[in-house]
Short mmCIF file of C-alpha atoms and ligand atoms in Angstrom, two decimals:
data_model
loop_
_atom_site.label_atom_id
_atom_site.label_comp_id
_atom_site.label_asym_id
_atom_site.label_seq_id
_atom_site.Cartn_x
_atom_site.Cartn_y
_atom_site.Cartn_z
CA UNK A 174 19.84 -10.20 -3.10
CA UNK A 175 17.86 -13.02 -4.61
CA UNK A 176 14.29 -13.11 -5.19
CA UNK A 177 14.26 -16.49 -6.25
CA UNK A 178 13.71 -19.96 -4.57
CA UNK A 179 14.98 -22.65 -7.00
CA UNK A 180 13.57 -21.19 -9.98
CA UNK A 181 10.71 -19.46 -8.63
CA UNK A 182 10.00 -16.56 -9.90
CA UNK A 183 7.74 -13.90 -7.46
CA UNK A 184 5.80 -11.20 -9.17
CA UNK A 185 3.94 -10.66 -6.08
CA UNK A 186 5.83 -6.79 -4.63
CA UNK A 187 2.63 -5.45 -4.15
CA UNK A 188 1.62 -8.88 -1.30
CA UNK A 189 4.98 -8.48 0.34
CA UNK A 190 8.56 -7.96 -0.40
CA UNK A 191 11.34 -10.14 1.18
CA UNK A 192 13.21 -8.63 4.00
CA UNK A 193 16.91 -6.55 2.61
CA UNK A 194 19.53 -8.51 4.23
CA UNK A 195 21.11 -5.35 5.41
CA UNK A 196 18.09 -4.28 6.65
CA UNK A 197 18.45 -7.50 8.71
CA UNK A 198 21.90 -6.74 10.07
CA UNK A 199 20.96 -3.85 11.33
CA UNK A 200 17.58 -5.38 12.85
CA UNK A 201 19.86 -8.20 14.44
CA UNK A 202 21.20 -7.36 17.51
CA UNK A 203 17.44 -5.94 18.54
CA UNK A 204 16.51 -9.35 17.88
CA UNK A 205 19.07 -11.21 20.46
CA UNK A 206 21.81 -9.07 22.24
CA UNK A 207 20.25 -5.67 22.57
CA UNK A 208 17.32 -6.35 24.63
CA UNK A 209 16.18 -3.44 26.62
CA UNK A 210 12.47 -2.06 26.87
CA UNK A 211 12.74 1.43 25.29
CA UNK A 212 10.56 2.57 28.80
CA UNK A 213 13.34 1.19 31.00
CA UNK A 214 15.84 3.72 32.95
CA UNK A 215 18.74 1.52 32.91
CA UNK A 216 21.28 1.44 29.82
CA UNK A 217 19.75 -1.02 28.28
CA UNK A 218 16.55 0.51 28.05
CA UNK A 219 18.57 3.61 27.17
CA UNK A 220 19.93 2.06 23.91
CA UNK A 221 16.84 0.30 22.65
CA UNK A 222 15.42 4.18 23.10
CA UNK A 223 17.98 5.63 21.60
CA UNK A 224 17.76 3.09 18.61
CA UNK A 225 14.14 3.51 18.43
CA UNK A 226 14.98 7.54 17.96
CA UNK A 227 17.18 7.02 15.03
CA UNK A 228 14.71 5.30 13.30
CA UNK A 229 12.25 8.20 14.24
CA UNK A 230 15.03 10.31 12.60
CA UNK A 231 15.55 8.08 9.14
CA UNK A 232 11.15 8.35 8.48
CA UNK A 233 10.78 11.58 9.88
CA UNK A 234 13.84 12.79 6.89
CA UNK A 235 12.18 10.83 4.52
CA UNK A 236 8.70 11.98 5.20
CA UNK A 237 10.31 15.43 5.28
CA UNK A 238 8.43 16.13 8.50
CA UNK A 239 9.71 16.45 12.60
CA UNK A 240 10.53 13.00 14.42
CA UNK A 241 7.47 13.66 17.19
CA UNK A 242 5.24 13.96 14.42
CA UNK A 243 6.01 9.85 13.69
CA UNK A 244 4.00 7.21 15.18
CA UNK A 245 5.19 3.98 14.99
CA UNK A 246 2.56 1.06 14.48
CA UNK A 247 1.95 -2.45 13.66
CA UNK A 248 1.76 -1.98 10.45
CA UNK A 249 0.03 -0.41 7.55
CA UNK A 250 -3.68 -1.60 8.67
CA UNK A 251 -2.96 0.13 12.77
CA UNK A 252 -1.36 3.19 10.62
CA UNK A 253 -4.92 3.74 8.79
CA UNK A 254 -7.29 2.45 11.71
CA UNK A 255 -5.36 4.81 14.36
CA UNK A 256 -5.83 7.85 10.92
CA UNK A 257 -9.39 7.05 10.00
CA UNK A 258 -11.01 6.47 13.79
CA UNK A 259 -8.77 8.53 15.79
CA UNK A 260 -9.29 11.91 13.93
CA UNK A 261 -12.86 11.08 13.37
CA UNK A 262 -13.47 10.60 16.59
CA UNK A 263 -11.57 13.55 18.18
CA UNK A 264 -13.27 15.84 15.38
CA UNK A 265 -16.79 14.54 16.08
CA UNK A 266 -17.86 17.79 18.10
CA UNK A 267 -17.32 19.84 14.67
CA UNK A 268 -19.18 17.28 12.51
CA UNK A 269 -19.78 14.14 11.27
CA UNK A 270 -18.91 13.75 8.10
CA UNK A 271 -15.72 11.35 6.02
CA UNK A 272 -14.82 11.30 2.72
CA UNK A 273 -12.97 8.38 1.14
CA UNK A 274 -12.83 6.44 -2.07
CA UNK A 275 -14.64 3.45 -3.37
CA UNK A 276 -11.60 1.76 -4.21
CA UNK A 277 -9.30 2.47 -0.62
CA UNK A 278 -7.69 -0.28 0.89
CA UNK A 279 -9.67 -2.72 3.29
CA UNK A 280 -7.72 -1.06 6.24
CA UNK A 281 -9.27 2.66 5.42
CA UNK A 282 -12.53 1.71 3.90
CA UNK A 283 -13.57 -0.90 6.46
CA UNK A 284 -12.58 1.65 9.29
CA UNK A 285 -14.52 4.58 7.91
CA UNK A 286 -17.74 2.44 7.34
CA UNK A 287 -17.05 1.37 11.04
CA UNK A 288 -18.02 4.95 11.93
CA UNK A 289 -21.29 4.83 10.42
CA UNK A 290 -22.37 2.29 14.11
CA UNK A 291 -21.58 5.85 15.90
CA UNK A 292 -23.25 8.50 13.91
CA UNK A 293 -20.92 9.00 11.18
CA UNK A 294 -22.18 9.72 7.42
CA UNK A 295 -19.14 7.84 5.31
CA UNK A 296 -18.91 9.45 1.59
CA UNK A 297 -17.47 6.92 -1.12
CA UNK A 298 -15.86 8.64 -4.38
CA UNK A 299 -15.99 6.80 -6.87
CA UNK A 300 -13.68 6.35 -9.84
CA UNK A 301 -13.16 6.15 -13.13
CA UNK A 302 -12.21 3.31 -15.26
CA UNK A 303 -8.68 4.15 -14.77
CA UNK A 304 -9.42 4.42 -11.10
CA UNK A 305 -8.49 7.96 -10.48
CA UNK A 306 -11.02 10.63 -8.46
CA UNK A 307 -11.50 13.49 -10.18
CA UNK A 308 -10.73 16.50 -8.34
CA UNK A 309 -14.74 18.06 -8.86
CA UNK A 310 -16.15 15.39 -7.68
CA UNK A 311 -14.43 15.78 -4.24
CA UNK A 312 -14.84 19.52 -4.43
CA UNK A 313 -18.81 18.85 -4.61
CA UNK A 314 -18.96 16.50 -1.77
CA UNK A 315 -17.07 17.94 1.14
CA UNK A 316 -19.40 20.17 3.33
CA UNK A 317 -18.79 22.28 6.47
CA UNK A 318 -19.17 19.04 8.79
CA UNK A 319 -16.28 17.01 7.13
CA UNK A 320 -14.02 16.61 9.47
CA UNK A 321 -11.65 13.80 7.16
CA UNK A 322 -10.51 13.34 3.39
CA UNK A 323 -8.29 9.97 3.32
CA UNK A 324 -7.40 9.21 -0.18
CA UNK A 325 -4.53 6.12 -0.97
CA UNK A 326 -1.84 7.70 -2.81
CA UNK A 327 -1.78 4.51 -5.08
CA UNK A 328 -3.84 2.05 -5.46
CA UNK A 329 -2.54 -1.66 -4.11
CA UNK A 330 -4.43 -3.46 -6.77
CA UNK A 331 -4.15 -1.49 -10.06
CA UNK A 332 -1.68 0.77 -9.24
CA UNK A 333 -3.13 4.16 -9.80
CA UNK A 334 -1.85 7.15 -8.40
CA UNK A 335 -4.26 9.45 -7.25
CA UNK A 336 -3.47 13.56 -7.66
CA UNK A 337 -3.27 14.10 -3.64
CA UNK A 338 -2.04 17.68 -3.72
CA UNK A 339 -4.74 18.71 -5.82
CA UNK A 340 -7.21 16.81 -3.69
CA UNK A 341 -5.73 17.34 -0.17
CA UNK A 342 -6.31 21.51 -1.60
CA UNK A 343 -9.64 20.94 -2.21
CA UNK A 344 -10.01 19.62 1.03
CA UNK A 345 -8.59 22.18 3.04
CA UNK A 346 -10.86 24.52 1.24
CA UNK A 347 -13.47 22.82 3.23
CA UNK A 348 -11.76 22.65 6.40
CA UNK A 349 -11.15 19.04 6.79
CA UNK A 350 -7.85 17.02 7.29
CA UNK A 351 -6.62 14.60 4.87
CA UNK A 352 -4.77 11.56 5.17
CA UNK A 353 -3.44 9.01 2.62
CA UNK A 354 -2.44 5.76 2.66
CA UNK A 355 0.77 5.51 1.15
CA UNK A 356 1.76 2.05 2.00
CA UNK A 357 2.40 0.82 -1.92
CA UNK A 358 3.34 3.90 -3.15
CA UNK A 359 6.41 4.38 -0.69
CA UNK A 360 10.01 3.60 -2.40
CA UNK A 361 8.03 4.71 -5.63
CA UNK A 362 6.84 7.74 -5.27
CA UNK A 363 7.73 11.24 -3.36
CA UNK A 364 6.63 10.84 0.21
CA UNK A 365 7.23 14.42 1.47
CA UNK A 366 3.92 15.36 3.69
CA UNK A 367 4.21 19.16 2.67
CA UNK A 368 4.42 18.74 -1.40
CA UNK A 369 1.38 15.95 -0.98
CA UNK A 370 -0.29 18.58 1.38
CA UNK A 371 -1.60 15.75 3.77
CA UNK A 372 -1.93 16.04 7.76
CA UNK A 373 -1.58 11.50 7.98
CA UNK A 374 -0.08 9.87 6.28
CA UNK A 375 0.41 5.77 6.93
CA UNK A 376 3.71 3.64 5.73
CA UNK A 377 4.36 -0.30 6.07
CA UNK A 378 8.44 -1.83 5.88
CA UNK A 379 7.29 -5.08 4.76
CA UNK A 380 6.48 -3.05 1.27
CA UNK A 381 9.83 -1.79 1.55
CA UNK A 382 12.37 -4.84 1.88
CA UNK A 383 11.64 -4.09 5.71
CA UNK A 384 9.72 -7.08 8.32
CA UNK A 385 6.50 -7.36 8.59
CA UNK A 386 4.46 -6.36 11.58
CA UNK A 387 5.98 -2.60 11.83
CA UNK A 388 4.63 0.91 10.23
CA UNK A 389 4.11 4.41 11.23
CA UNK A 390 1.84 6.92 11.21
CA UNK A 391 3.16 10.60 9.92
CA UNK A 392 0.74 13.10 11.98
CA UNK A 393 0.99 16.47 11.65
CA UNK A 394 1.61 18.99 14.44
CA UNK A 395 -1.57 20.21 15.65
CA UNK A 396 -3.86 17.16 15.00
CA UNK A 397 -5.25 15.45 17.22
CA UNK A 398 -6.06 11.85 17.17
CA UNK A 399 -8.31 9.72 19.80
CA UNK A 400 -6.28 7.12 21.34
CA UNK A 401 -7.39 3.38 20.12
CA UNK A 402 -5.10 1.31 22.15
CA UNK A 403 -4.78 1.92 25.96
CA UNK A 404 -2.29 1.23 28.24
CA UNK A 405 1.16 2.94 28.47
CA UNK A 406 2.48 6.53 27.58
CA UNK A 407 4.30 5.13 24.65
CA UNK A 408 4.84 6.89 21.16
CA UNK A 409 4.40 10.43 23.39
CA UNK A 410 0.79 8.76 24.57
CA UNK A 411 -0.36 8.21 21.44
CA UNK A 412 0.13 4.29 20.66
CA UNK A 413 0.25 2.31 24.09
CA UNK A 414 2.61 -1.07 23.81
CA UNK A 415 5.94 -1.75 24.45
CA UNK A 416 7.64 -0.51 21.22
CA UNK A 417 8.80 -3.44 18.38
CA UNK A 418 12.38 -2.29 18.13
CA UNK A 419 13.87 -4.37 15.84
CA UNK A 420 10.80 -3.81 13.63
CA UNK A 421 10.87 0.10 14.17
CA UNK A 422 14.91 -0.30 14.04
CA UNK A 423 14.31 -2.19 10.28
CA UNK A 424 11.31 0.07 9.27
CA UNK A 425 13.86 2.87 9.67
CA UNK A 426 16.54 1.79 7.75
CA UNK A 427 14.38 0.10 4.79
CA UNK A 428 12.66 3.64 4.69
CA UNK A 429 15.66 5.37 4.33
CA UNK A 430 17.37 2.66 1.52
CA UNK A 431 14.25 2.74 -0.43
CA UNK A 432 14.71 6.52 -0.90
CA UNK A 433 18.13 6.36 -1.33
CA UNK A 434 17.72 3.64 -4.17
CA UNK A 435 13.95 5.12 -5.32
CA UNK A 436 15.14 6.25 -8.91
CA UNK A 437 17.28 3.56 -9.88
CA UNK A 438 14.49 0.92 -8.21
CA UNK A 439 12.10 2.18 -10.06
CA UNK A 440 13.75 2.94 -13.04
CA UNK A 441 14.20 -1.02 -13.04
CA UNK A 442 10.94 -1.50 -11.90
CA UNK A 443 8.86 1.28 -14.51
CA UNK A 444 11.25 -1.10 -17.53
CA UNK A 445 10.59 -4.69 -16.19
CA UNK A 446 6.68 -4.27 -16.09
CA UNK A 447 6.39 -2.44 -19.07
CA UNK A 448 7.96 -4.91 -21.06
CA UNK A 449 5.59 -7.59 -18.96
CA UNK A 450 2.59 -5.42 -20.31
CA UNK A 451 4.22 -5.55 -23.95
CA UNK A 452 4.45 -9.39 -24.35
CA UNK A 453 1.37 -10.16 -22.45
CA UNK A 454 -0.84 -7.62 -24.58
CA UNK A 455 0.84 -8.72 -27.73
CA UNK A 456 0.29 -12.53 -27.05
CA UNK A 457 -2.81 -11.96 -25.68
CA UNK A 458 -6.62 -10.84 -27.75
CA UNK A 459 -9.08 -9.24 -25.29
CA UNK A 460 -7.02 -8.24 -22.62
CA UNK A 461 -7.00 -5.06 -20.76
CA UNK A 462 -4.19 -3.27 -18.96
CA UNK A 463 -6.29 -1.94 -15.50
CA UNK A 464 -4.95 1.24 -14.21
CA UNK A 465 -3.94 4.45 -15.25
CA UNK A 466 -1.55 3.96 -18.31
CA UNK A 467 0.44 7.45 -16.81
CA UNK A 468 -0.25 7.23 -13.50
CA UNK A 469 0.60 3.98 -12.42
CA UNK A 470 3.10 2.85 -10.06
CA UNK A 471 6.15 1.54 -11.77
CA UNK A 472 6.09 -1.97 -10.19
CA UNK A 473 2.49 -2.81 -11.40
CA UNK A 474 1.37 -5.00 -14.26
CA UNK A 475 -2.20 -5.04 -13.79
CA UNK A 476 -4.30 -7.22 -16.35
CA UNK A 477 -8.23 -8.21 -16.73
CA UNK A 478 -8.58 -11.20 -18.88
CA UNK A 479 -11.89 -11.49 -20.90
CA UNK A 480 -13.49 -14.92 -20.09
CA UNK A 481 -10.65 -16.45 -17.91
CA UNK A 482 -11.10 -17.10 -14.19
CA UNK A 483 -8.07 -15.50 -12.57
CA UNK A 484 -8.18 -17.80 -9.43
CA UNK A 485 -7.56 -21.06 -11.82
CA UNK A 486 -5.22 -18.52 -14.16
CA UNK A 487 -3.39 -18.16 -10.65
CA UNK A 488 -2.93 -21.75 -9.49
CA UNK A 489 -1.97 -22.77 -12.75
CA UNK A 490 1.06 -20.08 -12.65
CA UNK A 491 1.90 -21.26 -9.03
CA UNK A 492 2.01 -24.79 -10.58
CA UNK A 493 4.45 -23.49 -12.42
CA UNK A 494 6.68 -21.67 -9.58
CA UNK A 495 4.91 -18.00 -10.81
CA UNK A 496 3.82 -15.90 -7.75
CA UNK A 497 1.73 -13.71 -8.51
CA UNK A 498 -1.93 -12.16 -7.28
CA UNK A 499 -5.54 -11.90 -8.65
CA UNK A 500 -6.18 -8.63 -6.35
CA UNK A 501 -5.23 -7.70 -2.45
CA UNK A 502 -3.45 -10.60 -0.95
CA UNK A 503 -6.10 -9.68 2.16
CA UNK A 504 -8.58 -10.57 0.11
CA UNK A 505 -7.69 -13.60 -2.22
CA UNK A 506 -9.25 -16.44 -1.97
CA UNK A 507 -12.72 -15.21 -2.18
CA UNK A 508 -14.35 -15.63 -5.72
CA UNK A 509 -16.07 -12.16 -6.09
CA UNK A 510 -14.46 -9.72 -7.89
CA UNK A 511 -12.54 -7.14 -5.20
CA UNK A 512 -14.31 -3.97 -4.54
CA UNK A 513 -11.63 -2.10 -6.50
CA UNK A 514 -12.15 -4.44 -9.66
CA UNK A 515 -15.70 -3.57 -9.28
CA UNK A 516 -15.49 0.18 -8.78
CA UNK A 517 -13.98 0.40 -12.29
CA UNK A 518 -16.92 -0.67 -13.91
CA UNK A 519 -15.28 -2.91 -16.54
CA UNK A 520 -17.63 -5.09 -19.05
CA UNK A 521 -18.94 -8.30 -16.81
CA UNK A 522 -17.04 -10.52 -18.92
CA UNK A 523 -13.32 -9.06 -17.86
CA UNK A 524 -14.09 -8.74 -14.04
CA UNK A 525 -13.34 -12.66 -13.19
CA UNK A 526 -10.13 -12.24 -15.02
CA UNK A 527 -8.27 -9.59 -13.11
CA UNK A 528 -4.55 -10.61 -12.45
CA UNK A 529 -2.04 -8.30 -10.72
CA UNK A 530 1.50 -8.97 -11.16
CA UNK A 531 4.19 -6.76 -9.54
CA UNK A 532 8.00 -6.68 -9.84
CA UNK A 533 10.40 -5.23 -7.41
CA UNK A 534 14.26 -4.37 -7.02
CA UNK A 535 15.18 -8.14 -7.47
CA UNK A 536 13.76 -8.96 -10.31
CA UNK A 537 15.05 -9.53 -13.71
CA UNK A 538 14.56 -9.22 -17.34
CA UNK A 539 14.75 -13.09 -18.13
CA UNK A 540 12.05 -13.67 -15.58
CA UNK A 541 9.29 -11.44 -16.94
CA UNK A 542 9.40 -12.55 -20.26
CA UNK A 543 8.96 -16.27 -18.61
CA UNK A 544 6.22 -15.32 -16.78
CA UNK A 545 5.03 -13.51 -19.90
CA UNK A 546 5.10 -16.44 -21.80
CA UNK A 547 3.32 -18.51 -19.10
CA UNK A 548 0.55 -16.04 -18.69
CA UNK A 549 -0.06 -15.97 -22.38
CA UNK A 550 0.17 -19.85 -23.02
CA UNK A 551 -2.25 -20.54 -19.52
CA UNK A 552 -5.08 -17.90 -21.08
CA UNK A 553 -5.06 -19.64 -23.97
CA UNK A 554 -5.30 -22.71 -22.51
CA UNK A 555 -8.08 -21.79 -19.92
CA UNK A 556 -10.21 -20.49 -23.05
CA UNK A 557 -9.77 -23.35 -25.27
CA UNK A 558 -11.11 -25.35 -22.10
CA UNK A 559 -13.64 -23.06 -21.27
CA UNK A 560 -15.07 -23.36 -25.13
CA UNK A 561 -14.73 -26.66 -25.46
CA UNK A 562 -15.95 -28.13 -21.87
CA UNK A 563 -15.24 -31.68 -21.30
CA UNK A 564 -12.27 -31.74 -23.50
CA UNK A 565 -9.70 -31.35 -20.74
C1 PLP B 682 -2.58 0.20 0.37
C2 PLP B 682 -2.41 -0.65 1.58
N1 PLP B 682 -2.78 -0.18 2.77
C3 PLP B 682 -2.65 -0.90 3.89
C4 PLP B 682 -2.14 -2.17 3.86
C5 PLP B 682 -2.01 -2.94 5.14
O1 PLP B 682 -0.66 -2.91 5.59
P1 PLP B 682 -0.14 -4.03 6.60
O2 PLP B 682 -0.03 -5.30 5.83
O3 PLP B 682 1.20 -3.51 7.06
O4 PLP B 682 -1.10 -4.11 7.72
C6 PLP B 682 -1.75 -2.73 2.63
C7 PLP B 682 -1.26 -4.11 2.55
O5 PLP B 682 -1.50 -4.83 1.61
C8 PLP B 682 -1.88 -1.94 1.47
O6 PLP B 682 -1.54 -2.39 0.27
#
């Protein structure tokens, strides 16, 4: 599968990945023959339920967990809303009290400060320059009235992989649930619920060579959630709305092909970004690599640029037929540094500069070291401008 349009060359995993055409041929006849409601009696209905099962099955073995304990969503952002709110809300008679991270996805954070309308008290970790929590910190802010941990397993903008056993321990120390938003980290990283101790546990296909519009929610047995969306008895009255087959039906299978592939992928993946990180450090003074240099995930060549603007640093490499991101694709577009940029505390004169490029299964060799050389020769460029105004 190509990657490519023309001579495009996408560094942009992290934003999207494009759909696995096998994942595709087995979406297909959900999309046009196949066209029963998965509540419908008749055999139609029968096979769209039985097709929606199977791809209960392929997450559930993934996720290492039972198939009733999947809930299938619209996507990562429902998988963390329904996580965040739902628990909260069913766990408000024991207390009142989250815990998340300064530097969670918009789809957690924004949901958990939500709470604070109703009563809630919403705890922010933050993190270290590397981004990672440190496991004391947590241990010194949950109480007897937290009722929820939710921690992203990696970071979407730097990469960082956060210790989740250690902190989902800590956690149930204090007798509160944890979830983690594992949406990036997913066909990089283990995924098993028990080894990351977690009780949610939210998953996107279009991070996955799957379609967009389609995730789940792992929740364990025992935990109870507060319905958001009314209506049917769907997803065993959890998740009203007819079900989006072919989406669940791809979500399925790109689950189960990213593990299958997940050490050779990233293998690929851990190879073609390091050797992004070597040219672009090498070629470039007063750069840093953002992210844990260990922890990272293996798709992620994160950069902050002293004294470059990373939106002009962006359109310039677009120019050029280089995809890649200056932070969360939800949040481009806006000239602030991101809230995760912030939270790391780098010196003022890095935190307009931060680029994010990330590779994935397609890409190859030939094409980093392009966009290598294009990210070096365009820094350059913008700093020679920026010294000399009026030049250009
Ligand atoms: C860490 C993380 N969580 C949640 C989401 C939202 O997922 P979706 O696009 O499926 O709504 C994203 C998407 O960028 C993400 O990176």
């Amino acid at each position: 599968m190509t990657q490519r349009t023309g001579s495009r060359i996408y560094l942009d995993h992290a934003a999207t990945t494009p759909l696995d055409p096998t994942v595709f041929e087995v979406m297909r006849p959900y999309l046009w023959s196949e066209a029963g409601n998965p509540s419908s009696v008749h055999a139609a209905g029968r096979r769209a339920r039985e097709a929606v099962d199977t791809a209960r099955e392929q997450v559930a073995s993934v996720l290492g967990c039972k198939p009733g304990e999947v809930i299938f969503t619209s996507g990562g952002t429902e998988a963390d809303n329904l996580a965040v709110i739902g628990l909260a809300l069913s766990e408000a008679g024991r207390g009142r009290h989250i815990v998340t991270t300064a530097i969670e996805h918009h789809a957690v954070l924004f949901a958990a400060r939500s709470l604070r309308a109703h009563g809630f008290e919403v705890t922010e970790l933050a993190v270290d320059q590397a981004g990672r929590v440190d496991p004391p910190d947590l241990e010194i802010t949950v109480r007897p009235d937290t009722t929820l941990v939710s921690i992203g397993l990696a970071n979407n903008e730097i990469g960082t992989i956060q210790d989740i056993p250690t902190l989902a321990r800590i956690a149930h120390a204090a007798g509160a649930r944890v979830h983690t938003d594992a949406v990036q980290a997913a066909g990089q990283l283990d995924i098993n619920v028990d080894r990351l101790g977690v009780d949610l546990l939210s998953l996107s296909a279009h991070k996955l060579y799957g379609p967009k519009g389609v995730g789940a929610l792992y929740v364990r047995e025992g935990v109870n959630l507060e319905r958001r969306a009314f209506g049917g008895a769907q997803e065993r009255d959890r998740r009203a709305g007819t079900e989006n087959v072919p989406g669940i039906v791809g979500l399925g299978e790109a689950v189960m092909r990213a593990e299958a592939e997940r050490e050779r992928r990233t293998a690929h993946m851990r190879s073609l970004s390091a050797a992004l990180v070597e040219r672009v450090t090498a070629g470039c003074p007063m750069v840093r690599v953002t992210g844990d240099p260990e922890r990272r995930l293996p798709a992620f060549a994160p950069f902050a640029f002293a004294d470059v603007d990373a939106e002009s640093l962006l359109i310039r490499l677009d120019l050029e037929g280089i995809a890649v991101s200056t932070g969360a694709a939800c949040t481009s577009g806006s000239l602030e540094p991101s809230h995760v940029i912030e939270a790391l505390g780098l010196p003022e004169r890095y935190r307009q500069g931060s680029l994010r490029c990330t590779v994935g299964r397609g890409t190859t060799l030939d094409e980093v070291s392009r966009a290598g050389e294009a990210i070096v020769g365009h820094v350059r460029m913008l700093r020679a401008i920026a010294a000399a105004p009026g030049v250009v």
